[in-house]
């Protein structure tokens, strides 16, 4: 019996060795390149003798953090992306042939080049709060609207870890799409008459604070195009609305762009209306400037529109003469929990809910709105409403009346029409921003807040205490939080 066990064991070893040998592959070539010539992205091209799946394990030498790329399906030629690399940093890596018995190459190494000088962020010093744990695992996406336009990702150490540039046009705003890409609003900055340089509190205080801001058809946050960018920095498509749309009202979009699950894009546009209005006691015909929602596909076909003029009573509007060129100045669009629209109407200091199918105005929230609320929680000239994971309505209160800006969130009871304030996080007085800005509730409970006019992107606690701050050399319109899970289809940290 003992002899039989020995024979069976030997045969089993031979069978296993046979499977191992028959499945063994040869790594013929490994080529590492930097496709966009940046410090943050390398590509590894692998050639095998026989088709097999492949992935790469790579380690940051200084910290010992190890990552694994996606598994490239069975083939003899593979291209694998190493993303979000740190500049001027040494890495080691191995190519892994994902057979029944994994084959690992010898240890290889590379060092990323130094960061481009103009991408170096010099904010990280004792003059500014820099608790690197405040942001959590994600990163911050910022956009630059002048030339050349670009988008960049900043990590918790203030370093740029991802970058995309377009030479002929600026990038005004961006959002993450359901299919794991970035949707960018393209902005011809020469059409804008407002400078976007940061200002001191004194300079901001000396500005005009009257509503509305009469900035013409495009406004500070407008754009004439769209582009979809992959996380490897490839432009999937670009759409220039001013070239494909015959209707002038459809050639300019502004503030927000969102892609839904059907890959349709929802944005704000500026529909005009010709009407007779009272001017100094007399009726005059004029062209009124308004706002609306436009839905388009990636080819630029307009699928649906909604106009604020459809639900607005011009005849009983006492301000229509004063605000005729920019009656609403809508500056934010998002989806509510039920899929209907929420739009920010800063001229009225209100958030409106619009039925996505019928276009009916369902309610108004804010000053003189339909909800009972704490009057001390009123907001003014608010920006960037959105629904948190907890189902609350968060917005950025610019605070034109008390000159204090910051995040606010409300739990809305649409049955009883009441609103409970759940977050009130005013920024320090010297971070007051009369225009732009946004706030976002981070997974760790802190808040990402943008004081655009002062050039500050901050992480605060829920009371508004600044824990982390990045000073930009321009006035960032908003900052978008990009969670670490966004990169799951490209790489994951494994130890």
Tab-separated table of C-alpha atoms in Angstrom, residues 147-462:
chain	number	residue	atom	x	y	z
A	147	UNK	CA	-5.297	78.679	-23.318
A	148	UNK	CA	-4.155	76.028	-23.444
A	149	UNK	CA	-7.144	74.502	-21.683
A	150	UNK	CA	-6.518	71.601	-19.362
A	151	UNK	CA	-7.845	69.302	-16.653
A	152	UNK	CA	-5.674	68.043	-13.810
A	153	UNK	CA	-6.027	65.722	-10.820
A	154	UNK	CA	-4.507	66.808	-7.493
A	155	UNK	CA	-3.818	64.311	-4.698
A	156	UNK	CA	-3.832	64.811	-0.922
A	157	UNK	CA	-0.217	66.030	-1.021
A	158	UNK	CA	-1.082	68.749	-3.528
A	159	UNK	CA	0.717	66.976	-6.381
A	160	UNK	CA	-0.649	66.751	-9.916
A	161	UNK	CA	-1.148	63.053	-10.739
A	162	UNK	CA	-3.117	63.214	-14.008
A	163	UNK	CA	-3.238	65.818	-16.743
A	164	UNK	CA	-5.002	66.389	-20.063
A	165	UNK	CA	-4.507	69.399	-22.339
A	166	UNK	CA	-6.258	70.886	-25.358
A	167	UNK	CA	-4.484	73.685	-27.203
A	168	UNK	CA	-7.159	75.664	-29.058
A	169	UNK	CA	-9.833	76.101	-26.393
A	170	UNK	CA	-10.280	76.270	-22.618
A	171	UNK	CA	-11.952	73.768	-20.300
A	172	UNK	CA	-14.635	75.367	-18.184
A	173	UNK	CA	-16.200	72.494	-16.239
A	174	UNK	CA	-16.164	68.701	-16.101
A	175	UNK	CA	-18.031	65.731	-14.667
A	176	UNK	CA	-17.587	61.982	-14.353
A	177	UNK	CA	-19.718	59.843	-16.666
A	178	UNK	CA	-21.449	56.513	-15.948
A	179	UNK	CA	-19.044	54.797	-18.356
A	180	UNK	CA	-15.889	55.752	-16.486
A	181	UNK	CA	-14.759	58.754	-18.501
A	182	UNK	CA	-14.587	62.521	-17.997
A	183	UNK	CA	-16.993	64.866	-19.794
A	184	UNK	CA	-15.502	68.321	-20.388
A	185	UNK	CA	-17.185	71.611	-21.301
A	186	UNK	CA	-15.005	73.494	-23.777
A	187	UNK	CA	-14.880	77.267	-23.461
A	188	UNK	CA	-13.607	79.873	-25.947
A	189	UNK	CA	-12.158	82.226	-23.366
A	190	UNK	CA	-11.833	85.160	-25.781
A	191	UNK	CA	-15.623	85.533	-25.696
A	192	UNK	CA	-15.571	86.122	-21.971
A	193	UNK	CA	-15.196	89.639	-20.638
A	194	UNK	CA	-14.524	88.751	-17.015
A	195	UNK	CA	-11.020	87.993	-15.798
A	196	UNK	CA	-10.498	84.803	-13.763
A	197	UNK	CA	-7.507	85.868	-11.684
A	198	UNK	CA	-7.812	85.297	-7.914
A	199	UNK	CA	-8.745	88.331	-5.823
A	200	UNK	CA	-8.144	89.469	-2.277
A	201	UNK	CA	-11.137	89.880	0.085
A	202	UNK	CA	-10.821	93.653	-0.291
A	203	UNK	CA	-10.990	93.414	-4.073
A	204	UNK	CA	-14.019	91.138	-3.858
A	205	UNK	CA	-15.746	93.489	-1.424
A	206	UNK	CA	-15.276	96.372	-3.864
A	207	UNK	CA	-17.037	94.469	-6.658
A	208	UNK	CA	-20.598	95.092	-7.643
A	209	UNK	CA	-22.899	92.679	-5.844
A	210	UNK	CA	-26.096	93.567	-7.563
A	211	UNK	CA	-28.084	90.912	-9.379
A	212	UNK	CA	-28.050	89.948	-12.142
A	213	UNK	CA	-24.578	89.829	-13.677
A	214	UNK	CA	-25.005	91.060	-17.214
A	215	UNK	CA	-22.324	89.181	-19.087
A	216	UNK	CA	-23.836	88.657	-22.493
A	217	UNK	CA	-24.843	85.414	-24.164
A	218	UNK	CA	-22.029	83.195	-22.924
A	219	UNK	CA	-21.214	84.354	-19.410
A	220	UNK	CA	-18.221	83.461	-17.296
A	221	UNK	CA	-19.188	79.794	-17.108
A	222	UNK	CA	-20.248	79.255	-20.697
A	223	UNK	CA	-18.967	76.911	-23.354
A	224	UNK	CA	-19.476	76.117	-27.017
A	225	UNK	CA	-18.256	72.541	-27.082
A	226	UNK	CA	-17.959	69.173	-25.378
A	227	UNK	CA	-15.362	66.431	-25.285
A	228	UNK	CA	-15.236	63.000	-23.661
A	229	UNK	CA	-11.841	61.997	-22.260
A	230	UNK	CA	-10.752	58.521	-21.181
A	231	UNK	CA	-8.790	58.061	-17.971
A	232	UNK	CA	-5.706	57.379	-20.079
A	233	UNK	CA	-6.074	60.879	-21.572
A	234	UNK	CA	-7.447	59.949	-24.991
A	235	UNK	CA	-10.164	62.178	-26.483
A	236	UNK	CA	-12.995	59.873	-27.559
A	237	UNK	CA	-14.907	62.585	-29.363
A	238	UNK	CA	-15.242	66.346	-29.562
A	239	UNK	CA	-18.387	68.275	-30.397
A	240	UNK	CA	-18.334	71.986	-31.274
A	241	UNK	CA	-21.921	73.158	-30.896
A	242	UNK	CA	-21.249	76.507	-32.557
A	243	UNK	CA	-20.301	74.593	-35.706
A	244	UNK	CA	-23.032	71.943	-35.827
A	245	UNK	CA	-26.097	73.781	-34.485
A	246	UNK	CA	-27.987	76.189	-36.752
A	247	UNK	CA	-30.163	77.515	-33.929
A	248	UNK	CA	-28.073	80.141	-32.101
A	249	UNK	CA	-29.708	79.404	-28.755
A	250	UNK	CA	-28.293	75.863	-28.976
A	251	UNK	CA	-24.730	76.959	-29.684
A	252	UNK	CA	-23.895	77.989	-26.115
A	253	UNK	CA	-24.178	75.878	-22.969
A	254	UNK	CA	-23.173	76.762	-19.431
A	255	UNK	CA	-22.315	75.684	-15.904
A	256	UNK	CA	-23.200	71.979	-15.845
A	257	UNK	CA	-22.879	68.918	-18.079
A	258	UNK	CA	-24.096	65.466	-17.059
A	259	UNK	CA	-24.172	62.219	-19.030
A	260	UNK	CA	-26.954	59.745	-18.199
A	261	UNK	CA	-27.007	55.953	-18.535
A	262	UNK	CA	-28.156	56.268	-22.159
A	263	UNK	CA	-25.120	58.459	-22.930
A	264	UNK	CA	-27.311	61.540	-23.412
A	265	UNK	CA	-25.969	64.850	-22.149
A	266	UNK	CA	-28.000	67.196	-19.955
A	267	UNK	CA	-26.885	70.806	-19.747
A	268	UNK	CA	-28.081	74.382	-19.340
A	269	UNK	CA	-28.585	76.765	-22.254
A	270	UNK	CA	-29.894	80.312	-22.781
A	271	UNK	CA	-33.233	80.473	-24.608
A	272	UNK	CA	-34.377	83.993	-25.446
A	273	UNK	CA	-37.908	85.313	-25.594
A	274	UNK	CA	-39.401	88.330	-27.368
A	275	UNK	CA	-42.056	89.974	-25.213
A	276	UNK	CA	-43.752	93.249	-24.397
A	277	UNK	CA	-42.684	94.470	-20.948
A	278	UNK	CA	-43.359	97.635	-18.938
A	279	UNK	CA	-40.466	100.109	-19.061
A	280	UNK	CA	-40.918	103.408	-17.177
A	281	UNK	CA	-44.679	103.008	-17.317
A	282	UNK	CA	-44.799	102.187	-21.036
A	283	UNK	CA	-44.940	98.844	-22.825
A	284	UNK	CA	-41.872	98.083	-24.935
A	285	UNK	CA	-40.953	95.027	-27.000
A	286	UNK	CA	-37.603	93.549	-26.079
A	287	UNK	CA	-35.627	90.316	-26.273
A	288	UNK	CA	-35.413	88.739	-22.836
A	289	UNK	CA	-32.497	86.559	-21.758
A	290	UNK	CA	-33.415	83.393	-19.929
A	291	UNK	CA	-32.235	79.881	-19.107
A	292	UNK	CA	-33.320	76.349	-19.777
A	293	UNK	CA	-32.322	72.699	-19.935
A	294	UNK	CA	-31.145	71.033	-23.127
A	295	UNK	CA	-30.643	67.314	-23.756
A	296	UNK	CA	-28.367	66.295	-26.648
A	297	UNK	CA	-26.615	63.161	-27.874
A	298	UNK	CA	-22.890	62.877	-28.539
A	299	UNK	CA	-23.439	63.892	-32.171
A	300	UNK	CA	-25.034	67.175	-31.147
A	301	UNK	CA	-28.629	66.260	-31.975
A	302	UNK	CA	-30.975	68.192	-29.697
A	303	UNK	CA	-33.326	65.642	-28.166
A	304	UNK	CA	-35.325	67.808	-25.763
A	305	UNK	CA	-35.440	71.311	-24.304
A	306	UNK	CA	-37.116	73.059	-21.399
A	307	UNK	CA	-37.289	76.828	-20.921
A	308	UNK	CA	-37.825	78.782	-17.718
A	309	UNK	CA	-40.009	81.120	-19.763
A	310	UNK	CA	-42.528	78.258	-20.038
A	311	UNK	CA	-43.251	78.462	-16.301
A	312	UNK	CA	-42.608	82.158	-15.609
A	313	UNK	CA	-45.278	84.849	-15.226
A	314	UNK	CA	-43.769	87.831	-17.025
A	315	UNK	CA	-46.836	90.054	-16.570
A	316	UNK	CA	-46.634	89.907	-12.771
A	317	UNK	CA	-42.862	90.158	-12.503
A	318	UNK	CA	-41.869	93.507	-10.917
A	319	UNK	CA	-38.187	92.994	-11.841
A	320	UNK	CA	-38.535	92.060	-15.492
A	321	UNK	CA	-37.343	95.476	-16.681
A	322	UNK	CA	-34.266	95.561	-14.426
A	323	UNK	CA	-33.297	91.926	-15.099
A	324	UNK	CA	-34.504	91.623	-18.679
A	325	UNK	CA	-31.133	90.507	-20.133
A	326	UNK	CA	-30.453	87.832	-17.513
A	327	UNK	CA	-33.625	87.144	-15.539
A	328	UNK	CA	-32.615	83.862	-13.865
A	329	UNK	CA	-28.845	83.371	-14.330
A	330	UNK	CA	-29.302	79.648	-13.645
A	331	UNK	CA	-25.943	78.283	-12.553
A	332	UNK	CA	-26.487	74.668	-11.568
A	333	UNK	CA	-28.244	71.530	-12.780
A	334	UNK	CA	-28.472	68.061	-11.253
A	335	UNK	CA	-30.793	65.086	-10.897
A	336	UNK	CA	-32.964	64.585	-7.824
A	337	UNK	CA	-33.400	61.164	-6.187
A	338	UNK	CA	-36.409	60.443	-8.401
A	339	UNK	CA	-34.634	61.395	-11.633
A	340	UNK	CA	-36.277	64.801	-12.009
A	341	UNK	CA	-34.222	67.971	-12.426
A	342	UNK	CA	-33.017	70.413	-9.811
A	343	UNK	CA	-31.838	73.808	-11.080
A	344	UNK	CA	-30.258	76.682	-9.202
A	345	UNK	CA	-31.952	80.057	-9.735
A	346	UNK	CA	-29.586	82.468	-7.937
A	347	UNK	CA	-31.453	85.627	-8.897
A	348	UNK	CA	-34.359	84.319	-6.803
A	349	UNK	CA	-32.102	82.662	-4.175
A	350	UNK	CA	-33.957	79.427	-4.875
A	351	UNK	CA	-33.575	75.835	-6.073
A	352	UNK	CA	-36.303	74.718	-8.437
A	353	UNK	CA	-37.498	71.180	-9.075
A	354	UNK	CA	-38.598	70.481	-12.656
A	355	UNK	CA	-40.498	67.394	-13.818
A	356	UNK	CA	-38.130	65.759	-16.288
A	357	UNK	CA	-40.929	64.506	-18.536
A	358	UNK	CA	-43.579	67.233	-18.488
A	359	UNK	CA	-41.430	70.291	-17.707
A	360	UNK	CA	-43.780	71.289	-14.886
A	361	UNK	CA	-42.324	73.403	-12.089
A	362	UNK	CA	-42.921	71.177	-9.041
A	363	UNK	CA	-41.616	73.409	-6.255
A	364	UNK	CA	-39.276	76.212	-5.232
A	365	UNK	CA	-36.913	75.896	-2.279
A	366	UNK	CA	-35.275	78.850	-0.543
A	367	UNK	CA	-36.179	82.447	0.160
A	368	UNK	CA	-39.913	83.032	-0.590
A	369	UNK	CA	-40.145	79.364	-1.643
A	370	UNK	CA	-42.607	76.542	-0.969
A	371	UNK	CA	-40.841	74.920	2.012
A	372	UNK	CA	-41.014	75.854	5.663
A	373	UNK	CA	-37.411	76.330	6.755
A	374	UNK	CA	-35.207	78.061	9.289
A	375	UNK	CA	-34.899	81.603	7.959
A	376	UNK	CA	-31.369	81.853	9.355
A	377	UNK	CA	-30.423	79.105	6.854
A	378	UNK	CA	-31.485	81.131	3.808
A	379	UNK	CA	-28.888	81.100	1.043
A	380	UNK	CA	-28.020	83.735	-1.527
A	381	UNK	CA	-26.751	83.442	-5.091
A	382	UNK	CA	-26.076	79.744	-4.478
A	383	UNK	CA	-24.169	77.444	-6.866
A	384	UNK	CA	-23.808	73.746	-7.670
A	385	UNK	CA	-26.749	71.937	-6.051
A	386	UNK	CA	-26.563	68.159	-5.868
A	387	UNK	CA	-28.013	65.224	-3.918
A	388	UNK	CA	-25.660	63.558	-1.435
A	389	UNK	CA	-25.510	59.800	-0.875
A	390	UNK	CA	-27.666	60.406	2.206
A	391	UNK	CA	-30.350	61.909	-0.046
A	392	UNK	CA	-29.913	65.479	1.179
A	393	UNK	CA	-29.745	68.573	-1.012
A	394	UNK	CA	-26.319	70.195	-0.762
A	395	UNK	CA	-25.390	73.545	-2.285
A	396	UNK	CA	-22.727	76.217	-2.059
A	397	UNK	CA	-24.085	79.406	-0.501
A	398	UNK	CA	-22.203	82.391	-1.910
A	399	UNK	CA	-23.739	84.556	0.795
A	400	UNK	CA	-24.149	87.890	-0.974
A	401	UNK	CA	-26.049	89.438	1.945
A	402	UNK	CA	-23.755	88.582	4.865
A	403	UNK	CA	-20.553	88.266	2.756
A	404	UNK	CA	-19.954	84.726	4.061
A	405	UNK	CA	-19.708	81.722	1.734
A	406	UNK	CA	-19.891	78.007	2.497
A	407	UNK	CA	-21.613	74.637	2.223
A	408	UNK	CA	-25.166	73.960	3.308
A	409	UNK	CA	-27.220	70.766	3.154
A	410	UNK	CA	-30.917	70.223	3.758
A	411	UNK	CA	-33.183	67.256	4.337
A	412	UNK	CA	-36.311	68.025	2.317
A	413	UNK	CA	-39.683	66.520	3.223
A	414	UNK	CA	-41.614	66.880	-0.034
A	415	UNK	CA	-44.807	65.512	1.525
A	416	UNK	CA	-45.040	68.005	4.379
A	417	UNK	CA	-42.969	70.659	2.547
A	418	UNK	CA	-40.503	71.216	5.354
A	419	UNK	CA	-36.712	71.560	5.242
A	420	UNK	CA	-34.250	70.628	7.987
A	421	UNK	CA	-30.729	72.056	7.931
A	422	UNK	CA	-28.299	69.136	8.352
A	423	UNK	CA	-25.005	70.845	7.419
A	424	UNK	CA	-23.994	74.475	7.787
A	425	UNK	CA	-20.264	74.918	7.141
A	426	UNK	CA	-19.402	78.574	6.489
A	427	UNK	CA	-15.849	79.224	5.321
A	428	UNK	CA	-13.644	81.760	7.117
A	429	UNK	CA	-14.600	85.359	6.247
A	430	UNK	CA	-11.464	85.825	4.126
A	431	UNK	CA	-12.659	83.004	1.855
A	432	UNK	CA	-15.803	84.826	0.810
A	433	UNK	CA	-16.490	84.397	-2.911
A	434	UNK	CA	-19.243	86.450	-4.495
A	435	UNK	CA	-19.312	84.245	-7.608
A	436	UNK	CA	-18.864	80.602	-8.540
A	437	UNK	CA	-17.754	77.940	-6.042
A	438	UNK	CA	-19.065	74.538	-4.994
A	439	UNK	CA	-19.266	72.113	-2.085
A	440	UNK	CA	-19.197	68.313	-1.942
A	441	UNK	CA	-19.652	65.842	0.920
A	442	UNK	CA	-16.670	63.463	0.947
A	443	UNK	CA	-16.973	59.766	1.858
A	444	UNK	CA	-15.120	60.396	5.137
A	445	UNK	CA	-17.633	63.067	6.207
A	446	UNK	CA	-15.480	66.101	5.453
A	447	UNK	CA	-16.404	68.689	2.827
A	448	UNK	CA	-14.618	69.692	-0.359
A	449	UNK	CA	-15.244	73.427	-0.847
A	450	UNK	CA	-14.127	75.870	-3.530
A	451	UNK	CA	-13.746	79.592	-2.889
A	452	UNK	CA	-13.320	80.510	-6.527
A	453	UNK	CA	-12.671	84.228	-6.298
A	454	UNK	CA	-9.869	83.715	-3.772
A	455	UNK	CA	-8.364	80.828	-5.758
A	456	UNK	CA	-8.763	78.391	-2.847
A	457	UNK	CA	-9.737	74.720	-2.928
A	458	UNK	CA	-10.249	73.406	0.594
A	459	UNK	CA	-11.234	70.392	2.626
A	460	UNK	CA	-13.155	71.442	5.738
A	461	UNK	CA	-14.941	69.707	8.561
A	462	UNK	CA	-18.720	69.953	8.833
